[in-house]
mmCIF file of C-alpha atoms and ligand atoms in Angstrom:
data_model
loop_
_atom_site.group_PDB
_atom_site.id
_atom_site.type_symbol
_atom_site.label_atom_id
_atom_site.label_comp_id
_atom_site.label_asym_id
_atom_site.label_seq_id
_atom_site.Cartn_x
_atom_site.Cartn_y
_atom_site.Cartn_z
ATOM 1 C CA UNK A 210 18.201 11.669 -29.915
ATOM 2 C CA UNK A 211 19.362 9.137 -32.070
ATOM 3 C CA UNK A 212 17.786 5.486 -31.384
ATOM 4 C CA UNK A 213 20.082 2.542 -31.374
ATOM 5 C CA UNK A 214 17.248 0.093 -30.553
ATOM 6 C CA UNK A 215 14.255 -1.376 -32.135
ATOM 7 C CA UNK A 216 12.713 -3.707 -29.362
ATOM 8 C CA UNK A 217 10.182 -2.800 -26.645
ATOM 9 C CA UNK A 218 12.705 -4.283 -23.852
ATOM 10 C CA UNK A 219 15.370 -2.058 -25.032
ATOM 11 C CA UNK A 220 12.961 0.770 -24.961
ATOM 12 C CA UNK A 221 11.881 0.144 -21.692
ATOM 13 C CA UNK A 222 15.383 0.459 -20.482
ATOM 14 C CA UNK A 223 16.927 3.465 -22.551
ATOM 15 C CA UNK A 224 13.624 4.897 -23.645
ATOM 16 C CA UNK A 225 11.876 8.028 -22.938
ATOM 17 C CA UNK A 226 15.255 9.637 -21.335
ATOM 18 C CA UNK A 227 15.641 13.475 -21.193
ATOM 19 C CA UNK A 228 19.111 14.990 -22.392
ATOM 20 C CA UNK A 229 21.905 13.816 -19.585
ATOM 21 C CA UNK A 230 21.925 15.908 -16.344
ATOM 22 C CA UNK A 231 25.218 17.491 -15.212
ATOM 23 C CA UNK A 232 26.553 14.617 -13.219
ATOM 24 C CA UNK A 233 25.740 11.986 -16.173
ATOM 25 C CA UNK A 234 23.888 9.895 -13.886
ATOM 26 C CA UNK A 235 22.775 6.467 -15.482
ATOM 27 C CA UNK A 236 19.442 6.997 -13.982
ATOM 28 C CA UNK A 237 17.018 9.549 -14.355
ATOM 29 C CA UNK A 238 17.631 11.616 -11.110
ATOM 30 C CA UNK A 239 14.975 12.418 -8.668
ATOM 31 C CA UNK A 240 14.008 16.192 -8.899
ATOM 32 C CA UNK A 241 12.477 16.656 -5.415
ATOM 33 C CA UNK A 242 11.700 19.963 -5.722
ATOM 34 C CA UNK A 243 8.353 21.909 -6.085
ATOM 35 C CA UNK A 244 9.714 24.800 -8.079
ATOM 36 C CA UNK A 245 12.648 26.091 -10.349
ATOM 37 C CA UNK A 246 14.979 28.999 -10.430
ATOM 38 C CA UNK A 247 14.201 31.775 -13.132
ATOM 39 C CA UNK A 248 16.870 34.182 -14.157
ATOM 40 C CA UNK A 249 14.805 37.246 -15.083
ATOM 41 C CA UNK A 250 11.451 38.161 -15.819
ATOM 42 C CA UNK A 251 10.042 37.298 -19.033
ATOM 43 C CA UNK A 252 12.956 35.080 -19.728
ATOM 44 C CA UNK A 253 11.836 31.467 -21.275
ATOM 45 C CA UNK A 254 12.190 28.770 -18.892
ATOM 46 C CA UNK A 255 12.078 24.836 -19.221
ATOM 47 C CA UNK A 256 10.778 24.250 -15.735
ATOM 48 C CA UNK A 257 8.914 26.183 -13.595
ATOM 49 C CA UNK A 258 6.951 24.587 -11.181
ATOM 50 C CA UNK A 259 6.186 20.901 -10.403
ATOM 51 C CA UNK A 260 2.679 20.418 -11.065
ATOM 52 C CA UNK A 261 3.083 21.962 -14.459
ATOM 53 C CA UNK A 262 6.091 19.938 -14.958
ATOM 54 C CA UNK A 263 8.878 18.007 -13.478
ATOM 55 C CA UNK A 264 12.144 16.466 -15.054
ATOM 56 C CA UNK A 265 11.460 13.263 -13.287
ATOM 57 C CA UNK A 266 7.982 13.111 -14.194
ATOM 58 C CA UNK A 267 8.710 14.253 -17.874
ATOM 59 C CA UNK A 268 11.226 11.408 -18.430
ATOM 60 C CA UNK A 269 8.546 8.882 -17.270
ATOM 61 C CA UNK A 270 5.871 10.451 -19.342
ATOM 62 C CA UNK A 271 8.045 10.299 -22.274
ATOM 63 C CA UNK A 272 8.874 6.743 -21.485
ATOM 64 C CA UNK A 273 5.066 5.643 -21.383
ATOM 65 C CA UNK A 274 4.345 7.576 -24.802
ATOM 66 C CA UNK A 275 7.189 5.864 -26.354
ATOM 67 C CA UNK A 276 6.112 2.282 -25.069
ATOM 68 C CA UNK A 277 2.394 2.718 -26.062
ATOM 69 C CA UNK A 278 3.573 4.481 -29.407
ATOM 70 C CA UNK A 279 1.841 7.767 -28.753
ATOM 71 C CA UNK A 280 2.457 11.578 -28.982
ATOM 72 C CA UNK A 281 2.615 12.236 -25.532
ATOM 73 C CA UNK A 282 2.190 10.684 -21.902
ATOM 74 C CA UNK A 283 0.970 12.257 -18.541
ATOM 75 C CA UNK A 284 1.299 10.858 -15.042
ATOM 76 C CA UNK A 285 -0.926 10.969 -12.293
ATOM 77 C CA UNK A 286 -1.267 10.311 -8.668
ATOM 78 C CA UNK A 287 -3.489 7.367 -9.363
ATOM 79 C CA UNK A 288 -5.254 5.356 -11.950
ATOM 80 C CA UNK A 289 -8.376 7.081 -11.139
ATOM 81 C CA UNK A 290 -6.871 10.666 -11.371
ATOM 82 C CA UNK A 291 -5.884 9.578 -14.826
ATOM 83 C CA UNK A 292 -9.280 8.644 -15.772
ATOM 84 C CA UNK A 293 -10.523 11.537 -14.183
ATOM 85 C CA UNK A 294 -8.299 13.746 -16.291
ATOM 86 C CA UNK A 295 -9.535 12.078 -19.451
ATOM 87 C CA UNK A 296 -13.047 12.297 -18.592
ATOM 88 C CA UNK A 297 -12.554 15.667 -18.264
ATOM 89 C CA UNK A 298 -12.107 16.193 -22.208
ATOM 90 C CA UNK A 299 -15.848 15.960 -22.251
ATOM 91 C CA UNK A 300 -18.357 18.361 -21.328
ATOM 92 C CA UNK A 301 -21.894 19.000 -20.291
ATOM 93 C CA UNK A 302 -24.508 17.076 -22.586
ATOM 94 C CA UNK A 303 -21.765 14.736 -23.700
ATOM 95 C CA UNK A 304 -22.526 11.058 -23.384
ATOM 96 C CA UNK A 305 -20.007 8.045 -23.322
ATOM 97 C CA UNK A 306 -20.436 4.390 -24.021
ATOM 98 C CA UNK A 307 -18.760 2.157 -21.538
ATOM 99 C CA UNK A 308 -18.949 -1.547 -21.203
ATOM 100 C CA UNK A 309 -20.854 -3.366 -18.793
ATOM 101 C CA UNK A 310 -17.756 -4.875 -16.970
ATOM 102 C CA UNK A 311 -15.739 -1.840 -16.774
ATOM 103 C CA UNK A 312 -13.641 -1.276 -13.738
ATOM 104 C CA UNK A 313 -15.661 -0.464 -10.712
ATOM 105 C CA UNK A 314 -14.167 2.851 -9.996
ATOM 106 C CA UNK A 315 -14.634 3.994 -13.451
ATOM 107 C CA UNK A 316 -18.164 3.329 -13.130
ATOM 108 C CA UNK A 317 -18.409 5.105 -9.935
ATOM 109 C CA UNK A 318 -16.738 7.898 -10.878
ATOM 110 C CA UNK A 319 -19.041 8.562 -14.076
ATOM 111 C CA UNK A 320 -22.149 7.444 -12.035
ATOM 112 C CA UNK A 321 -21.638 9.700 -8.924
ATOM 113 C CA UNK A 322 -19.296 12.685 -10.037
ATOM 114 C CA UNK A 323 -19.403 13.277 -13.983
ATOM 115 C CA UNK A 324 -23.165 12.789 -13.806
ATOM 116 C CA UNK A 325 -23.408 15.966 -11.638
ATOM 117 C CA UNK A 326 -21.554 18.027 -14.346
ATOM 118 C CA UNK A 327 -23.946 16.832 -17.038
ATOM 119 C CA UNK A 328 -21.805 14.018 -18.522
ATOM 120 C CA UNK A 329 -23.579 10.857 -18.974
ATOM 121 C CA UNK A 330 -22.906 7.293 -19.727
ATOM 122 C CA UNK A 331 -24.462 4.214 -21.637
ATOM 123 C CA UNK A 332 -23.806 0.616 -20.811
ATOM 124 C CA UNK A 333 -23.086 -1.166 -23.959
ATOM 125 C CA UNK A 334 -22.002 -4.582 -24.859
ATOM 126 C CA UNK A 335 -18.791 -3.493 -26.275
ATOM 127 C CA UNK A 336 -18.283 -7.128 -27.757
ATOM 128 C CA UNK A 337 -21.200 -6.575 -30.128
ATOM 129 C CA UNK A 338 -19.808 -4.127 -32.718
ATOM 130 C CA UNK A 339 -23.506 -4.016 -34.575
ATOM 131 C CA UNK A 340 -25.012 -3.564 -30.976
ATOM 132 C CA UNK A 341 -22.505 -1.011 -30.008
ATOM 133 C CA UNK A 342 -23.138 0.871 -33.239
ATOM 134 C CA UNK A 343 -26.727 0.763 -32.662
ATOM 135 C CA UNK A 344 -26.337 2.675 -29.143
ATOM 136 C CA UNK A 345 -24.455 5.745 -30.756
ATOM 137 C CA UNK A 346 -26.911 8.690 -30.455
ATOM 138 C CA UNK A 347 -25.936 12.251 -31.352
ATOM 139 C CA UNK A 348 -24.983 13.107 -27.826
ATOM 140 C CA UNK A 349 -22.571 10.218 -27.564
ATOM 141 C CA UNK A 350 -18.954 11.616 -27.792
ATOM 142 C CA UNK A 351 -16.680 8.978 -26.542
ATOM 143 C CA UNK A 352 -16.157 5.306 -25.760
ATOM 144 C CA UNK A 353 -14.423 3.581 -23.096
ATOM 145 C CA UNK A 354 -13.431 -0.003 -23.268
ATOM 146 C CA UNK A 355 -11.225 -2.260 -21.425
ATOM 147 C CA UNK A 356 -9.883 -5.727 -23.036
ATOM 148 C CA UNK A 357 -9.609 -7.732 -21.221
ATOM 149 C CA UNK A 358 -12.362 -6.321 -19.029
ATOM 150 C CA UNK A 359 -12.430 -6.719 -15.198
ATOM 151 C CA UNK A 360 -13.423 -9.344 -13.806
ATOM 152 C CA UNK A 361 -14.578 -11.914 -16.504
ATOM 153 C CA UNK A 362 -11.711 -11.016 -18.885
ATOM 154 C CA UNK A 363 -14.272 -10.091 -21.558
ATOM 155 C CA UNK A 364 -12.433 -9.572 -24.884
ATOM 156 C CA UNK A 365 -13.492 -6.467 -27.009
ATOM 157 C CA UNK A 366 -12.295 -6.160 -30.550
ATOM 158 C CA UNK A 367 -10.148 -3.149 -30.234
ATOM 159 C CA UNK A 368 -9.785 -2.528 -33.998
ATOM 160 C CA UNK A 369 -13.280 -2.879 -34.563
ATOM 161 C CA UNK A 370 -14.034 -0.306 -31.914
ATOM 162 C CA UNK A 371 -11.367 2.219 -32.863
ATOM 163 C CA UNK A 372 -12.833 1.919 -36.486
ATOM 164 C CA UNK A 373 -16.508 2.500 -35.219
ATOM 165 C CA UNK A 374 -15.439 5.294 -33.172
ATOM 166 C CA UNK A 375 -13.503 7.055 -36.177
ATOM 167 C CA UNK A 376 -16.462 6.929 -38.336
ATOM 168 C CA UNK A 377 -18.691 8.311 -35.744
ATOM 169 C CA UNK A 378 -16.159 11.049 -34.286
ATOM 170 C CA UNK A 379 -15.919 9.660 -30.919
ATOM 171 C CA UNK A 380 -12.812 9.885 -28.930
ATOM 172 C CA UNK A 381 -11.944 6.165 -28.325
ATOM 173 C CA UNK A 382 -10.351 5.513 -24.732
ATOM 174 C CA UNK A 383 -8.620 2.195 -23.791
ATOM 175 C CA UNK A 384 -8.059 1.192 -20.216
ATOM 176 C CA UNK A 385 -4.883 -0.973 -20.905
ATOM 177 C CA UNK A 386 -3.996 -1.766 -17.101
ATOM 178 C CA UNK A 387 -4.504 -5.670 -17.490
ATOM 179 C CA UNK A 388 -2.140 -5.879 -20.474
ATOM 180 C CA UNK A 389 0.523 -3.269 -20.502
ATOM 181 C CA UNK A 390 2.285 -2.027 -23.529
ATOM 182 C CA UNK A 391 4.354 -4.912 -23.643
ATOM 183 C CA UNK A 392 1.280 -7.276 -24.286
ATOM 184 C CA UNK A 393 -1.044 -5.023 -26.193
ATOM 185 C CA UNK A 394 -0.798 -1.501 -27.767
ATOM 186 C CA UNK A 395 -4.354 0.233 -28.492
ATOM 187 C CA UNK A 396 -3.103 3.401 -29.988
ATOM 188 C CA UNK A 397 -1.410 1.022 -32.892
ATOM 189 C CA UNK A 398 -5.043 -0.500 -33.268
ATOM 190 C CA UNK A 399 -6.421 3.019 -33.846
ATOM 191 C CA UNK A 400 -7.277 4.194 -30.288
ATOM 192 C CA UNK A 401 -7.194 7.936 -29.447
ATOM 193 C CA UNK A 402 -6.036 7.654 -25.738
ATOM 194 C CA UNK A 403 -4.605 4.930 -23.456
ATOM 195 C CA UNK A 404 -5.194 5.006 -19.632
ATOM 196 C CA UNK A 405 -3.250 2.719 -17.270
ATOM 197 C CA UNK A 406 -3.439 2.246 -13.479
ATOM 198 C CA UNK A 407 0.208 1.984 -13.109
ATOM 199 C CA UNK A 408 -0.607 0.915 -9.645
ATOM 200 C CA UNK A 409 -0.645 -2.535 -11.173
ATOM 201 C CA UNK A 410 1.738 -4.482 -13.768
ATOM 202 C CA UNK A 411 3.820 -1.235 -14.705
ATOM 203 C CA UNK A 412 4.467 -0.738 -10.993
ATOM 204 C CA UNK A 413 4.471 -4.261 -10.354
ATOM 205 C CA UNK A 414 5.602 -4.666 -6.816
ATOM 206 C CA UNK A 415 2.534 -3.514 -4.792
ATOM 207 C CA UNK A 416 4.273 -0.647 -3.319
ATOM 208 C CA UNK A 417 2.878 2.517 -5.264
ATOM 209 C CA UNK A 418 -0.414 4.426 -6.766
ATOM 210 C CA UNK A 419 0.071 5.816 -10.108
ATOM 211 C CA UNK A 420 -1.685 6.580 -13.221
ATOM 212 C CA UNK A 421 -0.555 7.140 -16.859
ATOM 213 C CA UNK A 422 -2.337 8.488 -19.901
ATOM 214 C CA UNK A 423 -1.070 8.561 -23.589
ATOM 215 C CA UNK A 424 -2.567 10.253 -26.446
ATOM 216 C CA UNK A 425 -2.119 9.716 -30.265
ATOM 217 C CA UNK A 426 -2.236 13.291 -31.448
ATOM 218 C CA UNK A 427 -1.017 16.820 -30.602
ATOM 219 C CA UNK A 428 -4.351 18.321 -30.293
ATOM 220 C CA UNK A 429 -5.269 15.598 -27.568
ATOM 221 C CA UNK A 430 -1.841 16.241 -25.884
ATOM 222 C CA UNK A 431 -2.421 20.126 -25.693
ATOM 223 C CA UNK A 432 -5.847 19.607 -24.296
ATOM 224 C CA UNK A 433 -4.459 16.884 -21.755
ATOM 225 C CA UNK A 434 -1.724 18.979 -20.551
ATOM 226 C CA UNK A 435 -4.097 21.911 -19.838
ATOM 227 C CA UNK A 436 -6.129 19.371 -17.895
ATOM 228 C CA UNK A 437 -3.455 18.012 -15.903
ATOM 229 C CA UNK A 438 -1.672 21.264 -14.891
ATOM 230 C CA UNK A 439 -5.403 22.713 -14.248
ATOM 231 C CA UNK A 440 -6.813 20.018 -12.176
ATOM 232 C CA UNK A 441 -3.365 19.148 -10.531
ATOM 233 C CA UNK A 442 -3.575 15.552 -9.616
ATOM 234 C CA UNK A 443 0.002 14.888 -10.610
ATOM 235 C CA UNK A 444 2.346 11.883 -9.799
ATOM 236 C CA UNK A 445 5.134 13.218 -7.271
ATOM 237 C CA UNK A 446 9.049 13.071 -8.357
ATOM 238 C CA UNK A 447 9.761 10.111 -6.141
ATOM 239 C CA UNK A 448 7.138 7.748 -7.498
ATOM 240 C CA UNK A 449 7.751 8.684 -11.050
ATOM 241 C CA UNK A 450 11.481 7.535 -10.270
ATOM 242 C CA UNK A 451 10.079 4.367 -8.859
ATOM 243 C CA UNK A 452 7.829 3.746 -11.558
ATOM 244 C CA UNK A 453 10.640 4.134 -13.940
ATOM 245 C CA UNK A 454 12.457 1.738 -12.171
ATOM 246 C CA UNK A 455 9.684 -0.719 -12.416
ATOM 247 C CA UNK A 456 9.222 -0.243 -16.139
ATOM 248 C CA UNK A 457 12.646 -1.554 -16.791
ATOM 249 C CA UNK A 458 11.811 -4.982 -15.855
ATOM 250 C CA UNK A 459 8.360 -5.049 -17.030
ATOM 251 C CA UNK A 460 9.200 -7.526 -20.204
ATOM 252 C CA UNK A 461 10.961 -10.384 -17.830
ATOM 253 C CA UNK A 462 8.203 -9.767 -15.108
ATOM 254 C CA UNK A 463 5.329 -10.034 -17.692
ATOM 255 C CA UNK A 464 6.908 -13.060 -19.542
ATOM 256 C CA UNK A 465 6.983 -14.936 -15.893
ATOM 257 C CA UNK A 466 3.533 -13.702 -14.984
ATOM 258 C CA UNK A 467 2.326 -15.070 -17.986
ATOM 259 C CA UNK A 468 3.905 -18.348 -18.023
ATOM 260 C CA UNK A 469 2.541 -18.799 -14.384
ATOM 261 C CA UNK A 470 -0.816 -17.818 -15.128
ATOM 262 C CA UNK A 471 -0.965 -20.175 -18.049
ATOM 263 C CA UNK A 472 0.074 -23.083 -15.501
ATOM 264 C CA UNK A 473 -2.334 -22.040 -13.132
ATOM 265 C CA UNK A 474 -5.160 -21.867 -15.599
ATOM 266 C CA UNK A 475 -4.348 -25.478 -16.992
ATOM 267 C CA UNK A 476 -4.715 -26.520 -13.165
ATOM 268 C CA UNK A 477 -7.788 -24.834 -12.577
ATOM 269 C CA UNK A 478 -9.671 -26.408 -15.452
ATOM 270 C CA UNK A 479 -8.994 -29.968 -14.285
ATOM 271 C CA UNK A 480 -10.301 -29.504 -10.686
ATOM 272 C CA UNK A 481 -13.756 -30.820 -9.718
ATOM 273 C CA UNK A 482 -14.572 -27.846 -7.776
ATOM 274 C CA UNK A 483 -14.362 -25.308 -10.509
ATOM 275 C CA UNK A 484 -17.293 -24.551 -12.742
ATOM 276 C CA UNK A 485 -15.462 -22.184 -15.071
ATOM 277 C CA UNK A 486 -12.077 -20.553 -15.708
ATOM 278 C CA UNK A 487 -12.353 -17.241 -17.500
ATOM 279 C CA UNK A 488 -8.607 -16.843 -18.940
ATOM 280 C CA UNK A 489 -7.871 -15.315 -22.443
ATOM 281 C CA UNK A 490 -5.065 -17.688 -22.741
ATOM 282 C CA UNK A 491 -7.338 -20.775 -23.134
ATOM 283 C CA UNK A 492 -8.036 -21.797 -26.634
ATOM 284 C CA UNK A 493 -11.891 -22.397 -25.838
ATOM 285 C CA UNK A 494 -12.164 -19.181 -24.128
ATOM 286 C CA UNK A 495 -14.928 -16.929 -25.872
ATOM 287 C CA UNK A 496 -12.736 -14.148 -27.013
ATOM 288 C CA UNK A 497 -9.472 -16.203 -27.357
ATOM 289 C CA UNK A 498 -9.207 -15.590 -31.393
ATOM 290 C CA UNK A 499 -10.003 -11.833 -30.959
ATOM 291 C CA UNK A 500 -7.381 -11.631 -28.274
ATOM 292 C CA UNK A 501 -4.792 -13.422 -30.202
ATOM 293 C CA UNK A 502 -5.004 -10.926 -33.105
ATOM 294 C CA UNK A 503 -4.486 -7.846 -30.927
ATOM 295 C CA UNK A 504 -2.489 -8.847 -28.192
ATOM 296 C CA UNK A 505 0.878 -10.867 -27.528
ATOM 297 C CA UNK A 506 -0.875 -13.439 -25.342
ATOM 298 C CA UNK A 507 -3.717 -14.217 -23.162
ATOM 299 C CA UNK A 508 -2.073 -12.053 -20.327
ATOM 300 C CA UNK A 509 -2.186 -12.811 -16.720
ATOM 301 C CA UNK A 510 -5.475 -11.783 -15.007
ATOM 302 C CA UNK A 511 -8.170 -14.917 -14.789
ATOM 303 C CA UNK A 512 -11.184 -15.486 -12.616
ATOM 304 C CA UNK A 513 -12.847 -18.676 -11.739
ATOM 305 C CA UNK A 514 -15.986 -19.768 -10.395
ATOM 306 C CA UNK A 515 -16.594 -22.238 -7.431
ATOM 307 C CA UNK A 516 -18.849 -24.913 -7.902
ATOM 308 C CA UNK A 517 -22.142 -25.184 -5.855
ATOM 309 C CA UNK A 518 -21.007 -27.076 -2.509
ATOM 310 C CA UNK A 519 -17.659 -25.150 -2.412
ATOM 311 C CA UNK A 520 -17.997 -22.171 -0.205
ATOM 312 C CA UNK A 521 -15.739 -19.186 -1.165
ATOM 313 C CA UNK A 522 -15.439 -17.852 2.412
ATOM 314 C CA UNK A 523 -13.724 -20.887 3.239
ATOM 315 C CA UNK A 524 -11.604 -20.975 0.214
ATOM 316 C CA UNK A 525 -10.449 -17.216 1.063
ATOM 317 C CA UNK A 526 -9.516 -18.267 4.597
ATOM 318 C CA UNK A 527 -7.743 -21.469 3.535
ATOM 319 C CA UNK A 528 -5.157 -19.750 1.211
ATOM 320 C CA UNK A 529 -1.709 -19.571 2.638
ATOM 321 C CA UNK A 530 0.274 -18.002 0.332
ATOM 322 C CA UNK A 531 -1.720 -16.449 -2.041
ATOM 323 C CA UNK A 532 -2.991 -12.918 -0.516
ATOM 324 C CA UNK A 533 -6.503 -11.938 -0.133
ATOM 325 C CA UNK A 534 -6.416 -8.046 -1.188
ATOM 326 C CA UNK A 535 -7.863 -5.691 -3.442
ATOM 327 C CA UNK A 536 -5.391 -4.691 -6.549
ATOM 328 C CA UNK A 537 -3.517 -7.074 -9.037
ATOM 329 C CA UNK A 538 -0.179 -6.794 -10.920
ATOM 330 C CA UNK A 539 2.218 -7.490 -8.042
ATOM 331 C CA UNK A 540 5.068 -9.909 -7.682
ATOM 332 C CA UNK A 541 3.024 -11.498 -5.128
ATOM 333 C CA UNK A 542 0.033 -13.470 -6.083
ATOM 334 C CA UNK A 543 -3.416 -11.735 -5.093
ATOM 335 C CA UNK A 544 -6.891 -12.810 -4.949
ATOM 336 C CA UNK A 545 -9.978 -11.041 -4.745
ATOM 337 C CA UNK A 546 -13.788 -11.237 -4.434
ATOM 338 C CA UNK A 547 -15.377 -9.141 -6.863
ATOM 339 C CA UNK A 548 -18.993 -9.228 -5.998
ATOM 340 C CA UNK A 549 -17.969 -7.857 -2.450
ATOM 341 C CA UNK A 550 -14.590 -6.054 -3.104
ATOM 342 C CA UNK A 551 -13.811 -4.542 -6.375
ATOM 343 C CA UNK A 552 -17.224 -4.473 -8.056
ATOM 344 C CA UNK A 553 -19.308 -3.906 -4.825
ATOM 345 C CA UNK A 554 -20.313 -0.380 -6.305
ATOM 346 C CA UNK A 555 -22.040 -1.931 -9.239
ATOM 347 C CA UNK A 556 -25.784 -2.601 -8.554
ATOM 348 C CA UNK A 557 -26.599 -6.147 -8.009
ATOM 349 C CA UNK A 558 -28.852 -7.008 -10.578
ATOM 350 C CA UNK A 559 -26.223 -5.758 -13.257
ATOM 351 C CA UNK A 560 -23.389 -7.648 -11.699
ATOM 352 C CA UNK A 561 -25.498 -10.917 -11.818
ATOM 353 C CA UNK A 562 -26.603 -10.304 -15.374
ATOM 354 C CA UNK A 563 -23.161 -9.834 -16.498
ATOM 355 C CA UNK A 564 -22.000 -13.114 -14.426
ATOM 356 C CA UNK A 565 -20.206 -11.441 -11.294
ATOM 357 C CA UNK A 566 -21.604 -14.318 -8.981
ATOM 358 C CA UNK A 567 -20.872 -14.930 -5.416
ATOM 359 C CA UNK A 568 -18.637 -17.759 -6.192
ATOM 360 C CA UNK A 569 -16.341 -15.775 -8.802
ATOM 361 C CA UNK A 570 -12.756 -15.323 -7.569
ATOM 362 C CA UNK A 571 -10.268 -13.173 -9.450
ATOM 363 C CA UNK A 572 -6.599 -13.965 -9.536
ATOM 364 C CA UNK A 573 -3.486 -12.108 -10.459
ATOM 365 C CA UNK A 574 -0.580 -14.655 -10.463
ATOM 366 C CA UNK A 575 2.301 -13.390 -9.215
ATOM 367 C CA UNK A 576 5.946 -14.465 -9.681
ATOM 368 C CA UNK A 577 6.347 -17.332 -6.811
ATOM 369 C CA UNK A 578 7.420 -20.923 -8.034
ATOM 370 C CA UNK A 579 4.526 -22.214 -9.878
ATOM 371 C CA UNK A 580 4.260 -25.551 -8.073
ATOM 372 C CA UNK A 581 3.796 -23.402 -4.681
ATOM 373 C CA UNK A 582 0.811 -21.580 -6.060
ATOM 374 C CA UNK A 583 -0.713 -24.812 -7.459
ATOM 375 C CA UNK A 584 -0.352 -26.341 -3.781
ATOM 376 C CA UNK A 585 -1.918 -23.503 -2.145
ATOM 377 C CA UNK A 586 -4.921 -23.603 -4.459
ATOM 378 C CA UNK A 587 -5.311 -27.355 -4.199
ATOM 379 C CA UNK A 588 -5.303 -27.201 -0.245
ATOM 380 C CA UNK A 589 -7.789 -24.295 -0.226
ATOM 381 C CA UNK A 590 -10.073 -25.924 -2.895
ATOM 382 C CA UNK A 591 -10.178 -29.200 -0.706
ATOM 383 C CA UNK A 592 -10.982 -26.791 2.357
ATOM 384 C CA UNK A 593 -13.471 -24.938 0.894
ATOM 385 C CA UNK A 594 -15.737 -28.053 0.055
ATOM 386 C CA UNK A 595 -18.789 -28.138 2.536
HETATM 387 C C1 PLP B 1107 -6.966 -0.450 -10.521
HETATM 388 C C2 PLP B 1107 -7.688 -0.023 -11.750
HETATM 389 C C3 PLP B 1107 -8.136 1.230 -12.044
HETATM 390 C C4 PLP B 1107 -7.871 2.409 -10.906
HETATM 391 O O1 PLP B 1107 -6.448 2.892 -10.706
HETATM 392 P P1 PLP B 1107 -5.861 2.978 -9.222
HETATM 393 O O2 PLP B 1107 -4.443 3.321 -9.418
HETATM 394 O O3 PLP B 1107 -6.293 2.278 -8.225
HETATM 395 O O4 PLP B 1107 -6.580 4.578 -8.924
HETATM 396 C C5 PLP B 1107 -8.400 1.523 -13.237
HETATM 397 N N1 PLP B 1107 -8.759 0.675 -14.183
HETATM 398 C C6 PLP B 1107 -8.402 -0.611 -14.048
HETATM 399 C C7 PLP B 1107 -8.594 -1.644 -14.944
HETATM 400 C C8 PLP B 1107 -7.810 -0.913 -12.592
HETATM 401 O O5 PLP B 1107 -7.714 -2.069 -12.423
#
């Protein structure tokens, strides 16, 4: 189909469409069906069974592929199902390099599930390209990074990692959940695979669980399609529809999320009760320059550390507007306590070493009026002072 647009906002609304359906619906219909009629044995069919392919899901898959600039997209029932499919590209004896503050669930599935199949991992400092290259042994076949990473917003030089991966014939995988293709496109920086927990900003309304994968070349596309159909963790037609509905407003949502986050970060750095603010949009943040070179801006996610004398339990109890919950990326502001929630699966000594202290609070700034968010944070901070 001819494209009558250039920009990513137009792509989010008009991209990835399948040919028109019989009723000429403006939106992709929900094909709520497990199977499709066949007209004869051996005759070619476009759709046969929804695990293998479904038009509503296929529209979403081609949309995310277009937004990330990849060859093909795949939709899964969760971010972890997406990661599990991607990790299934590896085989017994293979080793992956992962960064030390990778998403807790990613660490857990590698440590407790894939290790049983002989696929191992090495925790590496992906911010130091020389050290990273040193940790490549003959059995290393892949590298998995997040930038910014969870929960300290650590920035990895994606161009550098992609280049290193290419030189050592490693499959490079970027979990782009925190940024979305609106803010950062790892395939354009040379990565092979992009993974999303679409549960977060892509879904954006805290009402669905989904995962997406995009690959850069046809060979990976064929392998991923085979894995998706064989292991079966696919996204259902209704959630595939909902996710397309969400993605149409991704650009406007992210613009407001980021502007609210910038105001919150500026507020937090001035508070006496706060020891540190980790936010890639602050010019004195460690990875600021690298992030500016590979992403549109500093994104939304931030973490901050309470000073001694401020009790995190009281802080969470006192919040009135901002919701204490797992997850991120919703229209409502969400906070969590990484040490006991998202990163509880990571052994304590590793946690402390990388800086996930008890006073660390992660914030996903929502779309509320910024003044209301600042007021809530201010009153919770004063209530937490012991
Ligand atoms: C939430 C999350 C995941 C897991 O996604 P689910 O949709 O919860 O299965 C993976 N990576 C990152 C960075 C996440 O934030």
